[in-house]
PDB file of C-alpha atoms in Angstrom:
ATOM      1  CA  UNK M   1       0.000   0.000   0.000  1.00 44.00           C
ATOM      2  CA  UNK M   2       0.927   3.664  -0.633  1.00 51.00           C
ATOM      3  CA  UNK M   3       0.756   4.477   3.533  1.00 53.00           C
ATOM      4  CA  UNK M   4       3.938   2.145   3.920  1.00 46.00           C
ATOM      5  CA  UNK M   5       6.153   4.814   4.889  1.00 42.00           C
ATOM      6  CA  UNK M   6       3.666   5.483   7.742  1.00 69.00           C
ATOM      7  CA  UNK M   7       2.368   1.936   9.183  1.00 89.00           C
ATOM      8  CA  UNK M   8       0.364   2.218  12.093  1.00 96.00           C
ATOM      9  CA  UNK M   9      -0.029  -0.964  14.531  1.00 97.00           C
ATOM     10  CA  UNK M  10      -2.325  -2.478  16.713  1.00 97.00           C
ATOM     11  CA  UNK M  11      -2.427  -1.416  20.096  1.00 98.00           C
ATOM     12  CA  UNK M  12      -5.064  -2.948  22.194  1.00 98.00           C
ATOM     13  CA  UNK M  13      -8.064  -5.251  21.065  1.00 98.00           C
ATOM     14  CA  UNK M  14     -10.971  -5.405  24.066  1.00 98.00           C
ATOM     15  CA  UNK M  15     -14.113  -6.560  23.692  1.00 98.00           C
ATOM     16  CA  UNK M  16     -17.134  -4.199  24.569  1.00 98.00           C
ATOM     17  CA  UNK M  17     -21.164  -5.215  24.488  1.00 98.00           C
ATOM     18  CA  UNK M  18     -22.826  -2.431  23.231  1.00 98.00           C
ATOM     19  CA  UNK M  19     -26.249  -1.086  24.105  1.00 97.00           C
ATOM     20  CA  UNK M  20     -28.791   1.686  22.337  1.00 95.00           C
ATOM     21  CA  UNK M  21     -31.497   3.580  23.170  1.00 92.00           C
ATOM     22  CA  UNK M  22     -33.834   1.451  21.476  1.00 94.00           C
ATOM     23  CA  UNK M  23     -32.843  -1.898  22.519  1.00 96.00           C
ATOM     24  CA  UNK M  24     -30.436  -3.244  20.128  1.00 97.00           C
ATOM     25  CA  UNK M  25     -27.367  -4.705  21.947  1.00 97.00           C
ATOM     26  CA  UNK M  26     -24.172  -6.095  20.110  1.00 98.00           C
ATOM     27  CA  UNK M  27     -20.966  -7.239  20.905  1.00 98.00           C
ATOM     28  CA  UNK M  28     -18.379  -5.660  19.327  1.00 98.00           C
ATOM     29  CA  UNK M  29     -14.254  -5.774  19.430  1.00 98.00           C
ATOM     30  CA  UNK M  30     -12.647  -2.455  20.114  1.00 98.00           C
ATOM     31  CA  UNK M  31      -9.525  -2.308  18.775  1.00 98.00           C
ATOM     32  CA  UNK M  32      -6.943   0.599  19.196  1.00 98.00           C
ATOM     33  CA  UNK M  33      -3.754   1.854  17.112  1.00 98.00           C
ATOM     34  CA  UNK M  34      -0.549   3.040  17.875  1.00 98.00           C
ATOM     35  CA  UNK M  35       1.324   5.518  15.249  1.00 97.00           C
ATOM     36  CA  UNK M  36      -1.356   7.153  13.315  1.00 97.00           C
ATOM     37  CA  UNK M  37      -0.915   9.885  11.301  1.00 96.00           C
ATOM     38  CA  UNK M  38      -2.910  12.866  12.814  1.00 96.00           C
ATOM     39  CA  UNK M  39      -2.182  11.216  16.492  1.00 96.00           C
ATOM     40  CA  UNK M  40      -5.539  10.962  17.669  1.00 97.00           C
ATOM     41  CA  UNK M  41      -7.144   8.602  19.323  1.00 98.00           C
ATOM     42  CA  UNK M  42      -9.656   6.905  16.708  1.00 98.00           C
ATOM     43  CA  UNK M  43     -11.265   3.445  17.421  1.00 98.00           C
ATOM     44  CA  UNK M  44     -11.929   1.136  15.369  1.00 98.00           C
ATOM     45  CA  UNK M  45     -15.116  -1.565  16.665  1.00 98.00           C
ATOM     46  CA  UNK M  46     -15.084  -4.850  14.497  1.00 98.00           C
ATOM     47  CA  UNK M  47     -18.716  -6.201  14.229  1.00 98.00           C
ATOM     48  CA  UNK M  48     -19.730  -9.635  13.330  1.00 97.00           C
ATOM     49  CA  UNK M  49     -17.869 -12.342  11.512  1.00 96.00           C
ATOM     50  CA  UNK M  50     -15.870  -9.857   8.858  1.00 96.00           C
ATOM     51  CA  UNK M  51     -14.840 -11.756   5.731  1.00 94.00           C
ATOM     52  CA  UNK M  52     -12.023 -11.195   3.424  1.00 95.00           C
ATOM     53  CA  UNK M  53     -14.344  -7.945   1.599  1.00 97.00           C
ATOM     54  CA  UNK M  54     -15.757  -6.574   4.739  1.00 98.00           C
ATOM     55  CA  UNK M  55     -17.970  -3.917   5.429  1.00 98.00           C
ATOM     56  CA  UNK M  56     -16.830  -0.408   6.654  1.00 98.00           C
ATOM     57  CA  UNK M  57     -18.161   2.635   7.698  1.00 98.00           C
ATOM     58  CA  UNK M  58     -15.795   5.413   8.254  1.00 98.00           C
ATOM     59  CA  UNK M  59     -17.881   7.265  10.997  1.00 97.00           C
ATOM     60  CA  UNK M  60     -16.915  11.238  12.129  1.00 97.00           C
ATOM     61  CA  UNK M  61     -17.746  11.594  15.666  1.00 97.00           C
ATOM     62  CA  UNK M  62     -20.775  13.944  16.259  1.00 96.00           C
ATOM     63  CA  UNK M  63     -21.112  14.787  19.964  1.00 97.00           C
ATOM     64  CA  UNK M  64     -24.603  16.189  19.280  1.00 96.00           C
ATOM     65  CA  UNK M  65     -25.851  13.583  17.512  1.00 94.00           C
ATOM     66  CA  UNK M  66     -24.641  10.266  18.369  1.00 96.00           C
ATOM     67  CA  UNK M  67     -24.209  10.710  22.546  1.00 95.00           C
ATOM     68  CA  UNK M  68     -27.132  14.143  23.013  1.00 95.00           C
ATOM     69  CA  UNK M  69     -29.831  12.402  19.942  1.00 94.00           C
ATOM     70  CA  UNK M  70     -29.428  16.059  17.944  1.00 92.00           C
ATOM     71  CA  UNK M  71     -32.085  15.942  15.415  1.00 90.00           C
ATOM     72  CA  UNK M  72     -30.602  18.831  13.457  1.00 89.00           C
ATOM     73  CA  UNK M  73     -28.044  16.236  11.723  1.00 89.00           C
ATOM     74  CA  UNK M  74     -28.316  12.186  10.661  1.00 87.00           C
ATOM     75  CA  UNK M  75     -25.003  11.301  12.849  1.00 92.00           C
ATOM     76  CA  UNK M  76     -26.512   9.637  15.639  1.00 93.00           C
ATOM     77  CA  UNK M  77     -29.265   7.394  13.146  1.00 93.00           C
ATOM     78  CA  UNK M  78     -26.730   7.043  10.702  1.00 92.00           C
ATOM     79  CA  UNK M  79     -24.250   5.425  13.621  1.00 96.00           C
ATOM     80  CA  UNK M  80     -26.903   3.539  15.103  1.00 96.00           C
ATOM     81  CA  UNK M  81     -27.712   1.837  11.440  1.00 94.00           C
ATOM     82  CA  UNK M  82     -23.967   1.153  10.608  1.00 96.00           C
ATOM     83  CA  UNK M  83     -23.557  -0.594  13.702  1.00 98.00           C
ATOM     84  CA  UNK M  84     -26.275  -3.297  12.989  1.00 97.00           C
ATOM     85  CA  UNK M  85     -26.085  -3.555   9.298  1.00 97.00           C
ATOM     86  CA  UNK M  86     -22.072  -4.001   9.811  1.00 98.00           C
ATOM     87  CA  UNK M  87     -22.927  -6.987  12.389  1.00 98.00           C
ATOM     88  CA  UNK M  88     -24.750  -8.791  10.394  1.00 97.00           C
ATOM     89  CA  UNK M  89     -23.003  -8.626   7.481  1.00 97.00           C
ATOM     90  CA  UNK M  90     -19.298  -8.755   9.294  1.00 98.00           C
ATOM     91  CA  UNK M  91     -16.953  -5.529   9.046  1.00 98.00           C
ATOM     92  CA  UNK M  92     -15.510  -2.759  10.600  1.00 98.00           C
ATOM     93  CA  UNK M  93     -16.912   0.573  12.299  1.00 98.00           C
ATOM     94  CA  UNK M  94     -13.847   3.244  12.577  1.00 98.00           C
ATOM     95  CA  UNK M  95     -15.063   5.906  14.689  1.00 98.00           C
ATOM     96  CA  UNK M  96     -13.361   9.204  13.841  1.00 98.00           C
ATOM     97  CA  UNK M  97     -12.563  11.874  16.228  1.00 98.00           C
ATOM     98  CA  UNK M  98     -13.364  14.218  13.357  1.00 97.00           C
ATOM     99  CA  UNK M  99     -15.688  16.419  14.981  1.00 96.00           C
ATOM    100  CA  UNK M 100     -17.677  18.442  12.731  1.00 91.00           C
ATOM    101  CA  UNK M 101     -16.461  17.565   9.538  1.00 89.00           C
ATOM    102  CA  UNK M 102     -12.822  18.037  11.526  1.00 95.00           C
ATOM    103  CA  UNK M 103     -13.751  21.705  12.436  1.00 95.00           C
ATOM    104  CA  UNK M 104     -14.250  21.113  16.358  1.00 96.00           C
ATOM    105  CA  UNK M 105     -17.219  21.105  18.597  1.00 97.00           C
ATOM    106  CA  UNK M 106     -17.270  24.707  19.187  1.00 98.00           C
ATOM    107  CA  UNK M 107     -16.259  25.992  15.830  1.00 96.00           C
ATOM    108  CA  UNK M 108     -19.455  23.610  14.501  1.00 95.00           C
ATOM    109  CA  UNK M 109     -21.508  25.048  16.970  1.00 96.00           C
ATOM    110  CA  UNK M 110     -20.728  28.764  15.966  1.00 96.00           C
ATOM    111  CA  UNK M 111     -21.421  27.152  12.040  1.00 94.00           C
ATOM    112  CA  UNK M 112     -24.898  26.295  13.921  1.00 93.00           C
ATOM    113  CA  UNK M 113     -25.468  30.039  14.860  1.00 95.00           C
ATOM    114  CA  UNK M 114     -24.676  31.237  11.702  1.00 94.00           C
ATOM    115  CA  UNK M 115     -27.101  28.093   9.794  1.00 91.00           C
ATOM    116  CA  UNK M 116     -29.630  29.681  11.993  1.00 92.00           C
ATOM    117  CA  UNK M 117     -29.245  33.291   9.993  1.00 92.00           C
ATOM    118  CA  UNK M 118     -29.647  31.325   7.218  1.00 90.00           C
ATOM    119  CA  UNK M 119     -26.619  29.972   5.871  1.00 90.00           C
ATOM    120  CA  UNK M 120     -26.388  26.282   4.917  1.00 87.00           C
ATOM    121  CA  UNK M 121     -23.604  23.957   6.733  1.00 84.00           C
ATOM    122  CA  UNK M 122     -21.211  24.871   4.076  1.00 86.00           C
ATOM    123  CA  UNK M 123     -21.499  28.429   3.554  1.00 89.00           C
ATOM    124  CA  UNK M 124     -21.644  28.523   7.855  1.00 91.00           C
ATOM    125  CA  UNK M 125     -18.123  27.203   8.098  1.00 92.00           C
ATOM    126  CA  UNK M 126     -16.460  29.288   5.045  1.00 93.00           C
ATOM    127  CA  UNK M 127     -17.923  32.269   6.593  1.00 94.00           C
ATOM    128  CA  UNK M 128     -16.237  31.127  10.148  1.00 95.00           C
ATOM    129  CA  UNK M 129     -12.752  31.534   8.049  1.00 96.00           C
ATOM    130  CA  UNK M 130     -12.712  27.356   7.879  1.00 95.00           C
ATOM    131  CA  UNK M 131     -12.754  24.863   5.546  1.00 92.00           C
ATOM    132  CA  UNK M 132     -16.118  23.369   4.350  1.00 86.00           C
ATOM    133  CA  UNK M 133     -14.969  19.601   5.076  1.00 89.00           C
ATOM    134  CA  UNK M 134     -11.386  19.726   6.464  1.00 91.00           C
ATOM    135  CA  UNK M 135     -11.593  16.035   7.250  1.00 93.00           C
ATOM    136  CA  UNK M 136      -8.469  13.626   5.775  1.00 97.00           C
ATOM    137  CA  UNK M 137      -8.913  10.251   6.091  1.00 97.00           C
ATOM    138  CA  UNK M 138      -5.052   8.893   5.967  1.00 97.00           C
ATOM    139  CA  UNK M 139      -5.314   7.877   9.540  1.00 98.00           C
ATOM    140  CA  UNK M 140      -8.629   5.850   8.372  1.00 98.00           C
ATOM    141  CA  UNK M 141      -6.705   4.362   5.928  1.00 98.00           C
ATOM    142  CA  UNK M 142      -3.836   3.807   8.382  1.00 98.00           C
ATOM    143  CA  UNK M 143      -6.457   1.725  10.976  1.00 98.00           C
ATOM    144  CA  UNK M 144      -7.522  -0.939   7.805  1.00 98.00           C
ATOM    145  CA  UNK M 145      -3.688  -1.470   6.552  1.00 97.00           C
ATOM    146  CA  UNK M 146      -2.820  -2.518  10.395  1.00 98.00           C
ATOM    147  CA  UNK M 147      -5.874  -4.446  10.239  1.00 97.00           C
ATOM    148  CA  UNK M 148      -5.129  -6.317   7.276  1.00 97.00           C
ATOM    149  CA  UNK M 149      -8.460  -4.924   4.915  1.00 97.00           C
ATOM    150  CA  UNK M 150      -6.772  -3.909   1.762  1.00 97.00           C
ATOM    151  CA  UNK M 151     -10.304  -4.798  -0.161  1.00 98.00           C
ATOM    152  CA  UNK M 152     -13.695  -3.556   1.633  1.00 98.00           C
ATOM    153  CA  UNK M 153     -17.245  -2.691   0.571  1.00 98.00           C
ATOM    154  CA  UNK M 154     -18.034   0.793   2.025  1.00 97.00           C
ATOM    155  CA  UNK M 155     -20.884   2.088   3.796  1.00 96.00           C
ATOM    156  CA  UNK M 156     -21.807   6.197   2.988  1.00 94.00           C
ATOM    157  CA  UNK M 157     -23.292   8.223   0.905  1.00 88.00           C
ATOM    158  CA  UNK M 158     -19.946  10.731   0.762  1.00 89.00           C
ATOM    159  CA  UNK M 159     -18.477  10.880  -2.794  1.00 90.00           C
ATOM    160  CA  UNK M 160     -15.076  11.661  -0.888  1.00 92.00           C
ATOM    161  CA  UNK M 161     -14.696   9.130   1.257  1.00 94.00           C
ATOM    162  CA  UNK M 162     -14.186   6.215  -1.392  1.00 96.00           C
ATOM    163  CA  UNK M 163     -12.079   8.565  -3.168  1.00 95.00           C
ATOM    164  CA  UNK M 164      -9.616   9.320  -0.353  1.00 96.00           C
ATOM    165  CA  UNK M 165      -9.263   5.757   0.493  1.00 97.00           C
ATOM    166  CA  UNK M 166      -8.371   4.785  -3.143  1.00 97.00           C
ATOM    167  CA  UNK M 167      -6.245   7.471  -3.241  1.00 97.00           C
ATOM    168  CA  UNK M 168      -4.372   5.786  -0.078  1.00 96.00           C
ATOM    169  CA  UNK M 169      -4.075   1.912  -1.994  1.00 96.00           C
ATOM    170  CA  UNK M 170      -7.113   0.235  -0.834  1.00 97.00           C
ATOM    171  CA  UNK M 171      -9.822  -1.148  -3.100  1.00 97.00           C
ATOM    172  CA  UNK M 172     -13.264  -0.102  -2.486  1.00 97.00           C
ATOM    173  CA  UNK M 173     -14.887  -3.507  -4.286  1.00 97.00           C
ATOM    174  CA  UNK M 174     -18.634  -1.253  -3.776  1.00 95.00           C
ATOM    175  CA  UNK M 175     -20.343   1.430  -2.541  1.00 94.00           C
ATOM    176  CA  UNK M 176     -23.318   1.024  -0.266  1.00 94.00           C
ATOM    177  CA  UNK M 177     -26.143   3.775   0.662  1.00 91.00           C
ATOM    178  CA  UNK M 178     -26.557   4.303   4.157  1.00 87.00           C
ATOM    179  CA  UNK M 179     -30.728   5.121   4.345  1.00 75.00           C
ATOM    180  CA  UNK M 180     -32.153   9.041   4.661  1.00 65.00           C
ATOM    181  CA  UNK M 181     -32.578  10.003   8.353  1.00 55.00           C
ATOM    182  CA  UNK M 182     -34.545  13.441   7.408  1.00 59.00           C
ATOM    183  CA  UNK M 183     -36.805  15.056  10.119  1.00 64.00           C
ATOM    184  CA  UNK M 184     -37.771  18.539   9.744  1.00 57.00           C
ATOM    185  CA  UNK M 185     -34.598  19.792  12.029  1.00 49.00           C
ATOM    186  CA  UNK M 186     -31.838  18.045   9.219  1.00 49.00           C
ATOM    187  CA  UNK M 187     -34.037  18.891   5.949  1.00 51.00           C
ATOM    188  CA  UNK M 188     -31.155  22.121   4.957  1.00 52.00           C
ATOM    189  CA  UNK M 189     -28.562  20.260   5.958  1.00 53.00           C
ATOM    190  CA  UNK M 190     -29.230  17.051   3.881  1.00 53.00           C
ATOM    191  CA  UNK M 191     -30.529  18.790   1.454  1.00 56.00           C
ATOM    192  CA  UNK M 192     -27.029  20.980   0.970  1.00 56.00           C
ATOM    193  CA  UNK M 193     -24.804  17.774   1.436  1.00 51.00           C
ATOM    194  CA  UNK M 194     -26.847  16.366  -2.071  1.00 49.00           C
ATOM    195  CA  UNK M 195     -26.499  19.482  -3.642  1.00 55.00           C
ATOM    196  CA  UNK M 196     -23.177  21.160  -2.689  1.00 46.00           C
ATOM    197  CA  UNK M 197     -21.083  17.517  -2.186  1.00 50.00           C
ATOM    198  CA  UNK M 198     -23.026  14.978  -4.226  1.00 50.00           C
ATOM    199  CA  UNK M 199     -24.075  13.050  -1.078  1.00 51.00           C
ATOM    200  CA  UNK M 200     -26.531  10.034  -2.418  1.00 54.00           C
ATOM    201  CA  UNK M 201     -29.208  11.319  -0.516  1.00 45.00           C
ATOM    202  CA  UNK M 202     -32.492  11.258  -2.175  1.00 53.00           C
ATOM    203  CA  UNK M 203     -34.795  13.723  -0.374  1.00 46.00           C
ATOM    204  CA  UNK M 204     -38.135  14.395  -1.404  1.00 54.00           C
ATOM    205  CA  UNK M 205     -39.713  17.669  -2.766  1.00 49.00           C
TER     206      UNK M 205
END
């Protein structure tokens, strides 16, 4: 692969059952990674019985959504999907400590003030001086090479997430949709992600 000037290892594997608000419980194996790129700490939860294609999801963490239930974004439904589709078709979670498209929780929230004048997610961040997706996904890339995946089937609907990983030596073997978590709070904000970033995200009206 081309990250071979930059391996990252395993660090620690520990298995955690897993419980959501609506019931579903799972068993998954945490796994951890020493000498990644960015040096955070991203995690990496291995679901099911992966094969030798398996399943990812390359998951940006989203305080609001996935731990608080923010309806304003898919995050937390979107995580809560990935989780059970990946176990039962055997693959790999990363979680990303990518906050807000890598902009930070507070810098996103500001974005949120601004989305509330009117701009959409994009134009709230470029107006905040900051990229519109400043998220790199070498460390991601990093986390599958020390896991052995050098062939996967990704989960998203994000146009730039199989590209990055190609771009990094692995072979994304297919693309799969994750489904539309619209309410009336996320509406603009899905809605700009099809438009602006060619998101597959079919949205009525």
């Amino acid at each position: 692969m081309s990250l071979s000037s930059a391996d990252a290892s395993v660090r620690t594997r520990v298995q955690i059952p897993l419980t959501f608000a609506d019931g579903y419980t799972t068993t998954a194996r945490a796994v951890t990674f020493d000498g990644l790129a960015d040096g955070r700490e991203h995690l990496a939860l291995i679901l099911g019985d992966p094969g030798a294609t398996p399943l990812v999801r390359l998951h940006s963490e989203c305080l609001t959504g996935d731990v608080f239930g923010s309806a304003r974004c898919d995050c937390g439904p979107q995580l809560r999907e990935a989780v059970e589709r990946i176990a039962e078709a055997g693959g790999i979670l990363l979680y990303l400590r990518q906050e807000g498209r890598d902009i930070g929780l507070y810098n996103k929230l500001d974005a949120y003030a601004l989305q509330d004048s009117g701009l959409d997610t994009y134009q709230a961040n470029t107006a905040l001086g900051l990229p519109e997706d400043a998220r790199d996904y070498t460390a991601a890339a990093q986390m599958l090479a020390a896991l052995g995946v050098s062939e996967l089937d990704l989960l998203t609907n994000n146009p730039d997430k199989p590209r990055q990983l190609t771009g990094h030596g692995l072979t994304v073997r297919d693309i799969v949709p994750t489904g539309v978590h619209s309410t009336p709070d996320n509406l603009r904000y899905l809605r700009a992600k099809a438009e602006h970033t060619g998101h597959t995200i079919s949205l009525a009206g």
